[in-house]
Amino acid sequence: MKILSIQSSVAYGHAGNSSAVFPLQRLGHEVWPVYTVHFSNHTGYGQWKGVVFEPSTVADVISGIEERGVLPECDAVLSGYQGASAIGEVILDAVARVKDANPRAVYCADPVMGDVGRGFFVQPGIPEFIRDRVVPAADIVTPNQFELEFLTGSEIHSVADLLGAAQQLRSKGPETVLVTSVQTDETPADSVQMAVVTGKGAWSVTTPLLPLYVSGGGDATAAIFLAHVLSDGAAVALGRTADSVFSIIEATHEAGTRELQLVGAQEAIAHPRDRFEVTRLG
């Protein structure tokens, strides 16, 4: 596949495109990265240097790609943290251009807004922009449980709640909903789950919960899932994504670092071992 990935970037460590591009390449896909910011490191450190690109600059880069006449070859657009609604408008315009050039292309949106325990960490208005503009334009969305609850106005306590919220989100436009960081009343202790819901069914997978928080994990998850789902289908993609992402987190924990060990876990990205059982829901 050829994937236009519009995200942030960091020089040190892994977040945004600096987390998404390598896994996609390791899985054999060509990536056209467009940067919305370029920072020294991710903002979780509390200090960073760098620049936030003007929306017009991001749009110019996309226009330059379009002028090469290659948008008909683009199979997918991937986006993550958007920073400001003006950047979001540029991304949606890019999606429209790609789909006009290649109607078979898909848009995978990671609706980055917040997380349990942290709340929202984006600018005011961004959650509503994602809910009202981004989600209806997307074919695939990859919210965590906190984000899914906001996008649907639901509280998720059970698997039934989770499925209901995912189907509600699907009714707004996306065909496929991947929910990450799932912990319901039915999730086994010391575990975390992912679930995928499509028009063909719903599936979940459970992995051990390791005691660390890392930036860029969601970016890598969305990229790896996108790489698999278009060729392998949702259930297979879920299992392979869970295996690769757990391997990355496991390697990061063993290294005692706060930066994702993408390079160290690259074999698990390229050749997931399907260690975790995928269970059909509902």
Short mmCIF file of C-alpha atoms in Angstrom, two decimals:
data_model
loop_
_atom_site.label_atom_id
_atom_site.label_comp_id
_atom_site.label_asym_id
_atom_site.label_seq_id
_atom_site.Cartn_x
_atom_site.Cartn_y
_atom_site.Cartn_z
CA MET A 1 0.00 0.00 0.00
CA LYS A 2 0.90 3.66 -0.34
CA ILE A 3 -0.16 5.66 2.69
CA LEU A 4 -0.34 9.42 3.21
CA SER A 5 0.28 9.91 6.94
CA ILE A 6 -0.39 13.41 8.28
CA GLN A 7 0.84 13.67 11.86
CA SER A 8 3.31 15.28 14.24
CA SER A 9 6.96 14.25 14.38
CA VAL A 10 9.76 14.22 16.94
CA ALA A 11 13.52 14.00 16.47
CA TYR A 12 14.15 12.02 19.66
CA GLY A 13 11.89 9.11 20.46
CA HIS A 14 8.63 8.03 18.94
CA ALA A 15 5.33 9.87 18.63
CA GLY A 16 3.07 10.77 15.72
CA ASN A 17 4.70 9.96 12.40
CA SER A 18 7.88 9.12 14.29
CA SER A 19 5.90 6.24 15.78
CA ALA A 20 3.71 5.31 12.81
CA VAL A 21 6.02 5.41 9.79
CA PHE A 22 8.58 2.77 10.78
CA PRO A 23 6.02 0.02 11.55
CA LEU A 24 4.27 0.70 8.26
CA GLN A 25 7.55 0.51 6.38
CA ARG A 26 8.61 -2.62 8.28
CA LEU A 27 5.36 -4.21 7.13
CA GLY A 28 6.26 -3.42 3.54
CA HIS A 29 4.26 -0.29 2.82
CA GLU A 30 5.35 2.96 1.23
CA VAL A 31 4.61 5.98 3.42
CA TRP A 32 4.35 9.64 2.45
CA PRO A 33 4.77 11.41 5.82
CA VAL A 34 3.49 14.96 6.16
CA TYR A 35 4.43 16.71 9.41
CA THR A 36 2.14 19.02 11.35
CA VAL A 37 4.83 19.80 13.94
CA HIS A 38 8.50 18.95 14.36
CA PHE A 39 9.62 18.85 17.97
CA SER A 40 12.80 17.76 19.69
CA ASN A 41 10.82 15.19 21.73
CA HIS A 42 7.26 14.39 22.70
CA THR A 43 5.52 16.78 25.06
CA GLY A 44 5.25 14.24 27.86
CA TYR A 45 8.69 15.36 29.03
CA GLY A 46 7.25 18.77 29.89
CA GLN A 47 9.93 20.58 27.88
CA TRP A 48 10.57 20.53 24.16
CA LYS A 49 11.78 22.70 21.32
CA GLY A 50 10.66 22.96 17.76
CA VAL A 51 7.98 24.36 15.54
CA VAL A 52 4.27 23.97 14.91
CA PHE A 53 3.77 24.29 11.18
CA GLU A 54 1.18 26.71 9.86
CA PRO A 55 -1.85 25.00 8.28
CA SER A 56 -0.89 26.67 4.99
CA THR A 57 2.53 24.99 5.13
CA VAL A 58 0.98 21.57 5.69
CA ALA A 59 -1.46 22.23 2.85
CA ASP A 60 1.41 23.29 0.56
CA VAL A 61 3.26 20.02 1.19
CA ILE A 62 0.12 18.04 0.35
CA SER A 63 -0.43 20.14 -2.78
CA GLY A 64 3.15 19.44 -3.81
CA ILE A 65 2.50 15.71 -3.52
CA GLU A 66 -0.67 16.13 -5.55
CA GLU A 67 1.26 17.98 -8.25
CA ARG A 68 3.42 14.90 -8.74
CA GLY A 69 0.28 13.18 -10.02
CA VAL A 70 0.48 10.35 -7.50
CA LEU A 71 -2.74 10.72 -5.51
CA PRO A 72 -4.47 8.06 -7.67
CA GLU A 73 -1.88 5.64 -6.26
CA CYS A 74 -2.66 6.51 -2.64
CA ASP A 75 -4.43 3.65 -0.87
CA ALA A 76 -5.02 5.26 2.52
CA VAL A 77 -4.77 8.44 4.56
CA LEU A 78 -3.78 8.16 8.22
CA SER A 79 -4.11 10.94 10.79
CA GLY A 80 -3.64 11.26 14.55
CA TYR A 81 -3.26 14.21 16.92
CA GLN A 82 -4.52 17.30 15.09
CA GLY A 83 -3.49 20.15 17.36
CA ALA A 84 -5.96 22.70 15.99
CA SER A 85 -9.15 22.64 13.95
CA ALA A 86 -7.38 24.50 11.13
CA ILE A 87 -5.01 21.53 10.76
CA GLY A 88 -8.03 19.25 10.87
CA GLU A 89 -9.56 21.11 7.95
CA VAL A 90 -6.36 20.62 5.96
CA ILE A 91 -6.44 16.89 6.71
CA LEU A 92 -10.08 16.56 5.68
CA ASP A 93 -9.33 18.44 2.47
CA ALA A 94 -6.47 16.02 1.78
CA VAL A 95 -8.80 13.07 2.37
CA ALA A 96 -11.30 14.52 -0.11
CA ARG A 97 -8.55 15.03 -2.71
CA VAL A 98 -7.24 11.50 -2.30
CA LYS A 99 -10.70 9.96 -2.53
CA ASP A 100 -11.50 12.05 -5.57
CA ALA A 101 -8.34 10.69 -7.22
CA ASN A 102 -8.84 7.13 -5.92
CA PRO A 103 -12.39 6.29 -4.75
CA ARG A 104 -11.11 3.02 -3.24
CA ALA A 105 -8.80 4.84 -0.81
CA VAL A 106 -9.70 4.74 2.88
CA TYR A 107 -9.28 7.24 5.68
CA CYS A 108 -8.08 5.92 9.06
CA ALA A 109 -8.44 8.49 11.84
CA ASP A 110 -7.03 8.07 15.32
CA PRO A 111 -9.26 10.51 17.26
CA VAL A 112 -6.63 11.59 19.78
CA MET A 113 -8.26 13.61 22.55
CA GLY A 114 -7.53 12.17 25.96
CA ASP A 115 -7.40 9.12 28.18
CA VAL A 116 -8.63 7.71 31.46
CA GLY A 117 -6.87 9.38 34.38
CA ARG A 118 -5.61 12.25 32.24
CA GLY A 119 -8.83 13.63 30.82
CA PHE A 120 -8.70 15.74 27.69
CA PHE A 121 -5.27 17.01 26.64
CA VAL A 122 -6.17 18.80 23.43
CA GLN A 123 -7.23 22.38 22.79
CA PRO A 124 -10.86 23.34 23.52
CA GLY A 125 -13.06 22.62 20.52
CA ILE A 126 -10.93 19.79 19.15
CA PRO A 127 -13.04 16.97 20.67
CA GLU A 128 -16.17 18.46 19.12
CA PHE A 129 -14.41 18.93 15.78
CA ILE A 130 -13.33 15.30 15.78
CA ARG A 131 -16.82 14.14 16.74
CA ASP A 132 -18.70 16.30 14.24
CA ARG A 133 -16.30 16.48 11.29
CA VAL A 134 -13.59 13.83 11.43
CA VAL A 135 -15.59 10.76 12.46
CA PRO A 136 -18.21 11.12 9.68
CA ALA A 137 -15.40 11.40 7.09
CA ALA A 138 -13.49 8.34 8.31
CA ASP A 139 -13.69 4.74 7.16
CA ILE A 140 -11.71 3.45 10.14
CA VAL A 141 -11.49 5.06 13.59
CA THR A 142 -9.30 3.90 16.47
CA PRO A 143 -10.49 5.55 19.71
CA ASN A 144 -9.48 4.42 23.16
CA GLN A 145 -12.32 3.68 25.57
CA PHE A 146 -12.28 7.21 27.02
CA GLU A 147 -12.53 8.73 23.53
CA LEU A 148 -15.29 6.34 22.49
CA GLU A 149 -17.33 7.37 25.51
CA PHE A 150 -17.03 11.04 24.55
CA LEU A 151 -17.74 10.48 20.87
CA THR A 152 -20.95 8.61 21.66
CA GLY A 153 -21.99 10.19 24.96
CA SER A 154 -21.98 6.72 26.51
CA GLU A 155 -20.66 5.17 29.69
CA ILE A 156 -18.97 1.84 29.11
CA HIS A 157 -19.08 -0.67 31.95
CA SER A 158 -19.77 -3.95 30.15
CA VAL A 159 -19.08 -5.66 26.85
CA ALA A 160 -22.65 -4.90 25.84
CA ASP A 161 -22.01 -1.20 26.53
CA LEU A 162 -18.83 -1.37 24.47
CA LEU A 163 -20.56 -2.99 21.50
CA GLY A 164 -23.45 -0.55 21.68
CA ALA A 165 -21.13 2.45 21.70
CA ALA A 166 -19.03 1.08 18.83
CA GLN A 167 -22.14 0.45 16.74
CA GLN A 168 -23.37 3.94 17.55
CA LEU A 169 -20.08 5.35 16.30
CA ARG A 170 -20.32 3.21 13.16
CA SER A 171 -23.73 4.74 12.48
CA LYS A 172 -22.02 8.11 12.12
CA GLY A 173 -19.96 6.94 9.13
CA PRO A 174 -16.98 4.65 9.81
CA GLU A 175 -17.20 1.03 8.70
CA THR A 176 -14.60 -0.17 11.19
CA VAL A 177 -14.10 0.85 14.83
CA LEU A 178 -11.04 -0.35 16.72
CA VAL A 179 -11.31 0.38 20.45
CA THR A 180 -8.08 0.36 22.46
CA SER A 181 -7.33 0.48 26.20
CA VAL A 182 -10.56 -1.38 26.95
CA GLN A 183 -11.24 -2.20 30.60
CA THR A 184 -14.82 -3.12 31.40
CA ASP A 185 -16.26 -4.85 34.44
CA GLU A 186 -15.65 -8.09 32.52
CA THR A 187 -11.98 -7.51 31.70
CA PRO A 188 -9.74 -10.01 33.53
CA ALA A 189 -7.58 -8.62 36.33
CA ASP A 190 -4.16 -7.24 35.30
CA SER A 191 -5.25 -7.22 31.67
CA VAL A 192 -6.23 -4.79 28.96
CA GLN A 193 -8.29 -5.45 25.85
CA MET A 194 -8.80 -4.24 22.31
CA ALA A 195 -11.97 -4.76 20.33
CA VAL A 196 -12.91 -4.26 16.71
CA VAL A 197 -16.43 -3.83 15.40
CA THR A 198 -17.43 -3.90 11.72
CA GLY A 199 -20.53 -4.62 9.72
CA LYS A 200 -19.45 -8.28 9.66
CA GLY A 201 -19.06 -8.77 13.39
CA ALA A 202 -17.16 -7.89 16.54
CA TRP A 203 -14.06 -9.40 18.12
CA SER A 204 -11.87 -8.78 21.16
CA VAL A 205 -8.39 -9.74 22.32
CA THR A 206 -6.89 -9.65 25.81
CA THR A 207 -3.25 -9.00 26.69
CA PRO A 208 -1.41 -8.55 30.00
CA LEU A 209 -1.38 -5.03 31.41
CA LEU A 210 2.19 -3.88 31.99
CA PRO A 211 2.93 -1.16 34.59
CA LEU A 212 4.01 1.69 32.36
CA TYR A 213 2.62 4.54 30.27
CA VAL A 214 4.31 5.48 27.02
CA SER A 215 3.66 8.19 24.47
CA GLY A 216 3.18 7.14 20.86
CA GLY A 217 1.62 3.76 21.59
CA GLY A 218 -1.71 4.73 20.05
CA ASP A 219 0.03 6.09 16.96
CA ALA A 220 1.83 2.79 16.43
CA THR A 221 -1.36 0.82 17.11
CA ALA A 222 -3.41 2.71 14.51
CA ALA A 223 -0.65 2.34 11.92
CA ILE A 224 -0.16 -1.39 12.50
CA PHE A 225 -3.90 -2.04 12.45
CA LEU A 226 -4.30 -0.10 9.20
CA ALA A 227 -1.45 -2.08 7.66
CA HIS A 228 -3.21 -5.36 8.39
CA VAL A 229 -6.93 -4.64 8.15
CA LEU A 230 -7.06 -3.78 4.46
CA SER A 231 -5.45 -7.06 3.43
CA ASP A 232 -6.25 -9.46 6.28
CA GLY A 233 -9.68 -8.43 7.56
CA ALA A 234 -10.65 -7.08 10.98
CA ALA A 235 -10.35 -10.20 13.14
CA VAL A 236 -6.92 -11.21 11.84
CA ALA A 237 -5.74 -7.59 11.96
CA LEU A 238 -6.85 -7.34 15.60
CA GLY A 239 -4.83 -10.38 16.65
CA ARG A 240 -1.72 -9.33 14.77
CA THR A 241 -1.95 -5.77 16.06
CA ALA A 242 -2.33 -6.96 19.65
CA ASP A 243 0.68 -9.24 19.33
CA SER A 244 2.92 -6.58 17.81
CA VAL A 245 1.86 -3.79 20.16
CA PHE A 246 2.27 -5.96 23.25
CA SER A 247 5.74 -6.96 22.03
CA ILE A 248 6.66 -3.28 21.63
CA ILE A 249 5.38 -2.41 25.12
CA GLU A 250 7.05 -5.51 26.57
CA ALA A 251 10.41 -4.55 25.03
CA THR A 252 9.97 -1.00 26.31
CA HIS A 253 9.25 -2.21 29.83
CA GLU A 254 12.25 -4.55 29.80
CA ALA A 255 14.48 -1.71 28.59
CA GLY A 256 13.33 0.52 31.45
CA THR A 257 12.74 3.46 29.14
CA ARG A 258 9.84 5.80 28.43
CA GLU A 259 10.44 5.65 24.66
CA LEU A 260 8.85 2.92 22.56
CA GLN A 261 11.33 0.25 21.49
CA LEU A 262 10.12 0.10 17.90
CA VAL A 263 13.47 -0.87 16.46
CA GLY A 264 14.13 -3.46 19.15
CA ALA A 265 10.70 -5.04 18.54
CA GLN A 266 10.78 -4.79 14.77
CA GLU A 267 10.69 -8.55 14.17
CA ALA A 268 7.48 -8.76 16.19
CA ILE A 269 6.07 -5.96 14.04
CA ALA A 270 7.02 -7.63 10.78
CA HIS A 271 6.23 -11.18 11.93
CA PRO A 272 3.60 -11.25 14.70
CA ARG A 273 3.32 -14.62 16.40
CA ASP A 274 -0.44 -14.57 17.06
CA ARG A 275 0.08 -15.29 20.77
CA PHE A 276 -3.28 -13.94 21.88
CA GLU A 277 -6.65 -15.51 21.15
CA VAL A 278 -9.17 -13.42 19.25
CA THR A 279 -12.70 -13.99 20.54
CA ARG A 280 -15.87 -13.23 18.64
CA LEU A 281 -18.32 -11.05 20.56
CA GLY A 282 -22.08 -10.90 20.47
#
